[in-house]
mmCIF file of C-alpha atoms and ligand atoms in Angstrom:
data_model
loop_
_atom_site.group_PDB
_atom_site.id
_atom_site.type_symbol
_atom_site.label_atom_id
_atom_site.label_comp_id
_atom_site.label_asym_id
_atom_site.label_seq_id
_atom_site.Cartn_x
_atom_site.Cartn_y
_atom_site.Cartn_z
ATOM 1 C CA MET N 885 0.000 0.000 0.000
ATOM 2 C CA LYS N 886 1.318 3.432 -0.916
ATOM 3 C CA ILE N 887 1.443 5.885 1.985
ATOM 4 C CA PHE N 888 0.821 9.567 1.361
ATOM 5 C CA LEU N 889 1.078 12.324 3.955
ATOM 6 C CA ASP N 890 -2.066 14.429 4.297
ATOM 7 C CA THR N 891 -0.461 17.739 5.202
ATOM 8 C CA ALA N 892 0.899 21.034 3.896
ATOM 9 C CA ASP N 893 3.321 21.365 6.807
ATOM 10 C CA ILE N 894 6.805 21.539 5.305
ATOM 11 C CA ASN N 895 8.505 20.618 8.578
ATOM 12 C CA ASP N 896 6.488 17.414 8.908
ATOM 13 C CA ILE N 897 7.205 16.550 5.282
ATOM 14 C CA LYS N 898 10.937 17.210 5.701
ATOM 15 C CA GLU N 899 10.983 15.056 8.824
ATOM 16 C CA LEU N 900 9.101 12.092 7.374
ATOM 17 C CA VAL N 901 10.153 11.844 3.711
ATOM 18 C CA PRO N 902 13.659 10.636 4.749
ATOM 19 C CA THR N 903 12.036 7.517 6.258
ATOM 20 C CA GLY N 904 11.806 6.368 2.647
ATOM 21 C CA LEU N 905 8.242 5.201 3.333
ATOM 22 C CA ILE N 906 6.348 8.197 1.964
ATOM 23 C CA ASN N 907 5.047 7.835 -1.582
ATOM 24 C CA GLY N 908 3.357 11.203 -1.951
ATOM 25 C CA VAL N 909 1.520 14.085 -0.307
ATOM 26 C CA THR N 910 -2.057 15.321 -0.419
ATOM 27 C CA THR N 911 -3.183 18.821 0.489
ATOM 28 C CA ASN N 912 -6.518 20.595 0.617
ATOM 29 C CA PRO N 913 -7.551 24.229 1.220
ATOM 30 C CA SER N 914 -7.933 23.638 4.976
ATOM 31 C CA LEU N 915 -4.399 22.220 5.230
ATOM 32 C CA ILE N 916 -3.047 25.142 3.162
ATOM 33 C CA LEU N 917 -4.772 27.500 5.618
ATOM 34 C CA GLN N 918 -3.034 25.768 8.535
ATOM 35 C CA SER N 919 0.354 26.123 6.797
ATOM 36 C CA ASP N 920 -0.167 29.905 6.754
ATOM 37 C CA ARG N 921 1.836 30.274 3.536
ATOM 38 C CA PRO N 922 0.979 31.116 -0.104
ATOM 39 C CA PHE N 923 -0.664 28.189 -1.875
ATOM 40 C CA LYS N 924 1.556 27.844 -4.947
ATOM 41 C CA THR N 925 4.751 28.444 -2.960
ATOM 42 C CA VAL N 926 3.863 25.607 -0.575
ATOM 43 C CA ILE N 927 2.966 23.233 -3.397
ATOM 44 C CA ARG N 928 6.182 24.038 -5.276
ATOM 45 C CA GLU N 929 8.252 23.433 -2.167
ATOM 46 C CA ILE N 930 6.500 20.152 -1.345
ATOM 47 C CA CYS N 931 7.021 18.988 -4.938
ATOM 48 C CA GLU N 932 10.766 19.594 -4.578
ATOM 49 C CA ILE N 933 10.962 17.529 -1.385
ATOM 50 C CA VAL N 934 8.667 14.655 -2.271
ATOM 51 C CA PRO N 935 9.685 12.223 -5.002
ATOM 52 C CA GLY N 936 6.084 11.300 -5.752
ATOM 53 C CA PRO N 937 2.620 12.667 -6.495
ATOM 54 C CA VAL N 938 1.567 15.858 -4.686
ATOM 55 C CA SER N 939 -2.131 16.726 -4.752
ATOM 56 C CA ALA N 940 -3.040 20.404 -5.128
ATOM 57 C CA GLU N 941 -6.736 21.209 -4.983
ATOM 58 C CA VAL N 942 -8.552 23.630 -7.272
ATOM 59 C CA THR N 943 -10.403 26.349 -5.394
ATOM 60 C CA SER N 944 -12.429 27.886 -8.203
ATOM 61 C CA SER N 945 -15.871 26.748 -9.271
ATOM 62 C CA GLY N 946 -17.523 26.131 -12.617
ATOM 63 C CA TYR N 947 -16.165 24.004 -15.440
ATOM 64 C CA GLU N 948 -14.157 26.642 -17.317
ATOM 65 C CA ASN N 949 -12.558 28.143 -14.200
ATOM 66 C CA MET N 950 -11.659 24.786 -12.700
ATOM 67 C CA LEU N 951 -10.199 23.564 -15.975
ATOM 68 C CA ALA N 952 -8.044 26.687 -16.330
ATOM 69 C CA GLU N 953 -6.934 26.468 -12.691
ATOM 70 C CA GLY N 954 -6.201 22.754 -12.998
ATOM 71 C CA ARG N 955 -3.971 23.384 -16.013
ATOM 72 C CA GLU N 956 -2.161 26.160 -14.110
ATOM 73 C CA LEU N 957 -1.611 23.962 -11.049
ATOM 74 C CA ALA N 958 -0.239 21.200 -13.260
ATOM 75 C CA LYS N 959 2.460 23.608 -14.488
ATOM 76 C CA ILE N 960 3.906 24.067 -10.980
ATOM 77 C CA ALA N 961 5.812 20.783 -11.149
ATOM 78 C CA ALA N 962 5.766 17.472 -12.993
ATOM 79 C CA ASN N 963 4.564 15.625 -9.884
ATOM 80 C CA VAL N 964 1.500 17.803 -9.241
ATOM 81 C CA VAL N 965 -1.781 15.904 -9.148
ATOM 82 C CA VAL N 966 -4.778 18.173 -9.697
ATOM 83 C CA LYS N 967 -7.350 17.601 -6.967
ATOM 84 C CA LEU N 968 -10.941 18.115 -8.049
ATOM 85 C CA PRO N 969 -14.243 17.968 -6.188
ATOM 86 C CA LEU N 970 -16.647 15.167 -6.940
ATOM 87 C CA THR N 971 -19.233 17.270 -8.759
ATOM 88 C CA MET N 972 -20.474 17.134 -12.329
ATOM 89 C CA ASP N 973 -18.150 19.983 -13.297
ATOM 90 C CA GLY N 974 -15.298 18.426 -11.338
ATOM 91 C CA LEU N 975 -15.655 15.170 -13.259
ATOM 92 C CA LYS N 976 -15.916 16.982 -16.595
ATOM 93 C CA VAL N 977 -12.638 18.732 -15.782
ATOM 94 C CA CYS N 978 -11.174 15.403 -14.660
ATOM 95 C CA ARG N 979 -11.989 13.906 -18.047
ATOM 96 C CA GLN N 980 -10.405 16.819 -19.913
ATOM 97 C CA LEU N 981 -7.242 16.752 -17.808
ATOM 98 C CA ALA N 982 -6.987 12.978 -18.189
ATOM 99 C CA MET N 983 -7.080 13.427 -21.966
ATOM 100 C CA SER N 984 -4.139 15.842 -21.589
ATOM 101 C CA ASN N 985 -2.273 13.257 -19.479
ATOM 102 C CA ILE N 986 -2.560 15.410 -16.347
ATOM 103 C CA SER N 987 -2.951 13.348 -13.158
ATOM 104 C CA THR N 988 -6.037 13.943 -11.051
ATOM 105 C CA ASN N 989 -7.319 13.125 -7.581
ATOM 106 C CA VAL N 990 -11.097 13.317 -7.279
ATOM 107 C CA THR N 991 -11.867 14.233 -3.703
ATOM 108 C CA LEU N 992 -14.855 14.507 -1.354
ATOM 109 C CA CYS N 993 -16.056 11.044 -2.360
ATOM 110 C CA PHE N 994 -18.745 9.745 -0.022
ATOM 111 C CA SER N 995 -20.494 7.045 -2.059
ATOM 112 C CA ALA N 996 -19.752 4.091 -4.297
ATOM 113 C CA THR N 997 -21.623 5.653 -7.207
ATOM 114 C CA GLN N 998 -19.442 8.748 -6.968
ATOM 115 C CA ALA N 999 -16.322 6.573 -7.017
ATOM 116 C CA LEU N 1000 -17.565 4.684 -10.070
ATOM 117 C CA LEU N 1001 -18.178 7.949 -11.939
ATOM 118 C CA ALA N 1002 -14.727 9.267 -10.985
ATOM 119 C CA ALA N 1003 -13.180 6.118 -12.403
ATOM 120 C CA LYS N 1004 -15.211 6.457 -15.602
ATOM 121 C CA ALA N 1005 -14.027 10.070 -15.858
ATOM 122 C CA GLY N 1006 -10.440 8.789 -15.904
ATOM 123 C CA ALA N 1007 -9.353 9.942 -12.436
ATOM 124 C CA THR N 1008 -5.867 8.845 -11.446
ATOM 125 C CA TYR N 1009 -7.029 8.630 -7.809
ATOM 126 C CA VAL N 1010 -10.386 8.762 -6.089
ATOM 127 C CA SER N 1011 -10.412 9.773 -2.417
ATOM 128 C CA PRO N 1012 -13.203 8.294 -0.262
ATOM 129 C CA PHE N 1013 -13.326 10.047 3.142
ATOM 130 C CA ILE N 1014 -13.497 7.317 5.776
ATOM 131 C CA GLY N 1015 -13.451 9.437 8.948
ATOM 132 C CA ARG N 1016 -16.010 11.976 7.811
ATOM 133 C CA ILE N 1017 -18.429 9.150 6.996
ATOM 134 C CA ASP N 1018 -17.826 7.614 10.427
ATOM 135 C CA ASP N 1019 -18.569 11.077 11.854
ATOM 136 C CA VAL N 1020 -22.157 10.849 10.634
ATOM 137 C CA SER N 1021 -22.582 7.343 12.126
ATOM 138 C CA VAL N 1022 -22.144 5.479 8.844
ATOM 139 C CA ASP N 1023 -19.399 2.888 8.324
ATOM 140 C CA GLY N 1024 -16.625 4.609 6.343
ATOM 141 C CA LEU N 1025 -14.739 1.354 5.865
ATOM 142 C CA GLY N 1026 -17.922 -0.177 4.460
ATOM 143 C CA LEU N 1027 -17.706 2.375 1.671
ATOM 144 C CA ILE N 1028 -14.107 1.357 0.986
ATOM 145 C CA PHE N 1029 -15.233 -2.278 0.796
ATOM 146 C CA ASP N 1030 -17.968 -1.394 -1.715
ATOM 147 C CA ILE N 1031 -15.603 0.610 -3.922
ATOM 148 C CA VAL N 1032 -12.905 -2.095 -3.847
ATOM 149 C CA THR N 1033 -15.527 -4.709 -4.726
ATOM 150 C CA ILE N 1034 -16.861 -2.668 -7.642
ATOM 151 C CA PHE N 1035 -13.443 -1.741 -9.042
ATOM 152 C CA ASN N 1036 -12.367 -5.395 -8.850
ATOM 153 C CA GLN N 1037 -15.203 -6.264 -11.226
ATOM 154 C CA TYR N 1038 -13.689 -4.002 -13.899
ATOM 155 C CA PRO N 1039 -9.963 -4.698 -14.212
ATOM 156 C CA SER N 1040 -9.716 -2.191 -17.073
ATOM 157 C CA LEU N 1041 -10.397 0.692 -14.637
ATOM 158 C CA SER N 1042 -7.045 2.233 -13.772
ATOM 159 C CA THR N 1043 -8.234 4.598 -11.018
ATOM 160 C CA GLU N 1044 -6.468 4.005 -7.711
ATOM 161 C CA ILE N 1045 -8.390 4.137 -4.432
ATOM 162 C CA LEU N 1046 -6.734 6.657 -2.119
ATOM 163 C CA ALA N 1047 -8.270 6.160 1.324
ATOM 164 C CA ALA N 1048 -8.580 9.597 2.942
ATOM 165 C CA SER N 1049 -9.875 11.202 6.124
ATOM 166 C CA ILE N 1050 -8.031 8.584 8.137
ATOM 167 C CA ARG N 1051 -8.348 9.102 11.872
ATOM 168 C CA HIS N 1052 -6.471 6.181 13.461
ATOM 169 C CA PRO N 1053 -4.197 3.220 12.614
ATOM 170 C CA LEU N 1054 -7.106 0.760 12.490
ATOM 171 C CA HIS N 1055 -8.451 2.622 9.441
ATOM 172 C CA VAL N 1056 -5.081 1.907 7.795
ATOM 173 C CA VAL N 1057 -5.111 -1.773 8.759
ATOM 174 C CA GLU N 1058 -8.637 -2.352 7.487
ATOM 175 C CA ALA N 1059 -8.023 -0.423 4.260
ATOM 176 C CA ALA N 1060 -4.841 -2.437 3.666
ATOM 177 C CA LYS N 1061 -6.709 -5.713 4.277
ATOM 178 C CA MET N 1062 -9.067 -4.685 1.495
ATOM 179 C CA GLY N 1063 -6.114 -3.973 -0.781
ATOM 180 C CA VAL N 1064 -6.610 -0.254 -1.343
ATOM 181 C CA SER N 1065 -3.867 1.143 -3.489
ATOM 182 C CA ALA N 1066 -2.990 4.053 -1.200
ATOM 183 C CA ALA N 1067 -3.910 5.842 2.008
ATOM 184 C CA THR N 1068 -3.219 9.441 2.940
ATOM 185 C CA LEU N 1069 -2.384 9.971 6.587
ATOM 186 C CA PRO N 1070 -1.910 12.979 8.839
ATOM 187 C CA PRO N 1071 1.721 12.917 10.090
ATOM 188 C CA LYS N 1072 0.529 12.003 13.591
ATOM 189 C CA ILE N 1073 -1.201 8.840 12.316
ATOM 190 C CA PHE N 1074 1.863 7.899 10.239
ATOM 191 C CA LYS N 1075 3.999 8.044 13.401
ATOM 192 C CA GLN N 1076 1.421 5.948 15.270
ATOM 193 C CA LEU N 1077 1.939 3.153 12.722
ATOM 194 C CA TYR N 1078 5.396 2.571 14.234
ATOM 195 C CA GLU N 1079 4.227 2.396 17.797
ATOM 196 C CA HIS N 1080 3.608 -0.644 19.986
ATOM 197 C CA PRO N 1081 3.981 -0.746 23.798
ATOM 198 C CA LEU N 1082 5.694 -4.156 23.629
ATOM 199 C CA THR N 1083 8.299 -2.769 21.213
ATOM 200 C CA LYS N 1084 8.963 0.048 23.653
ATOM 201 C CA SER N 1085 9.178 -2.123 26.782
ATOM 202 C CA GLY N 1086 11.091 -4.861 24.925
ATOM 203 C CA LEU N 1087 13.694 -2.359 23.737
ATOM 204 C CA ALA N 1088 14.020 -0.910 27.251
ATOM 205 C CA GLN N 1089 14.669 -4.420 28.590
ATOM 206 C CA PHE N 1090 17.243 -5.210 25.872
ATOM 207 C CA ASP N 1091 19.024 -1.889 26.521
ATOM 208 C CA ALA N 1092 19.140 -2.578 30.260
ATOM 209 C CA ASP N 1093 20.441 -6.114 29.766
ATOM 210 C CA TRP N 1094 23.040 -4.945 27.248
ATOM 211 C CA GLY N 1095 24.227 -2.431 29.836
ATOM 212 C CA ARG N 1096 24.734 -5.336 32.245
ATOM 213 C CA VAL N 1097 26.677 -7.287 29.592
ATOM 214 C CA ILE N 1098 29.025 -4.340 29.053
ATOM 215 C CA ALA N 1099 29.381 -3.799 32.805
ATOM 216 C CA ALA N 1100 30.247 -7.503 33.309
ATOM 217 C CA GLN N 1101 32.844 -7.385 30.500
ATOM 218 C CA ASN N 1102 34.486 -4.325 32.027
ATOM 219 C CA ALA N 1103 34.484 -5.739 35.555
HETATM 220 O O1 G3P I 1596 -7.421 15.552 2.354
HETATM 221 C C1 G3P I 1596 -8.687 15.040 2.531
HETATM 222 C C2 G3P I 1596 -8.925 14.298 3.822
HETATM 223 O O2 G3P I 1596 -7.909 13.427 4.134
HETATM 224 C C3 G3P I 1596 -9.456 15.135 4.932
HETATM 225 O O3 G3P I 1596 -9.397 14.510 6.187
HETATM 226 O O4 G3P I 1596 -9.557 14.553 8.645
HETATM 227 O O5 G3P I 1596 -10.215 16.604 7.324
HETATM 228 O O6 G3P I 1596 -11.636 14.568 7.306
HETATM 229 P P1 G3P I 1596 -10.251 15.087 7.436
#
């Protein structure tokens, strides 16, 4: 499973890309707001750090405006993926950009029918929002299961499922069990993937015992 970071925080990206485990980055207007820096500057900088796809979301509305903005965003760097909302106009733009070989990430996906349409529109990625569905007392992972099941019926569809709105490591585990192509994680969740109390206590015990070995050798 590819792991993307869901952030526009340059410090987090600089810290975590050297792990060698990060395949890309996704951003959205809310994350750009948190970064408190100009949109295109942040995207350009992320694209220089990350050797993989970097999603930059259009903020205009209407087919013509979104198409023009998508083409502009794609010029920032070769690894920009144009993020588009799952609306009729968004999917029309997706189709146009796909025909120009510009990568797209169709976002704000909350149903299996939306995901199917994004795939038909030639999206490179479709982003179902697991956590936000859970927030309204519906099973977000159930949506992932439905989309995986549908896409598996049509091997010619090339759209990758990018599990988004991930709130805890169990979302990652369950998405991976279903074979989703990629998941985008806030930096905090990525760090949680490393953690286990038995690793921590086991390492503490090994360190203590190794100290005794060294002490015995020096005695
Ligand atoms: O980037 C889209 C998505 O991952 C948003 O997550 O936590 O704001 O629902 P969240």
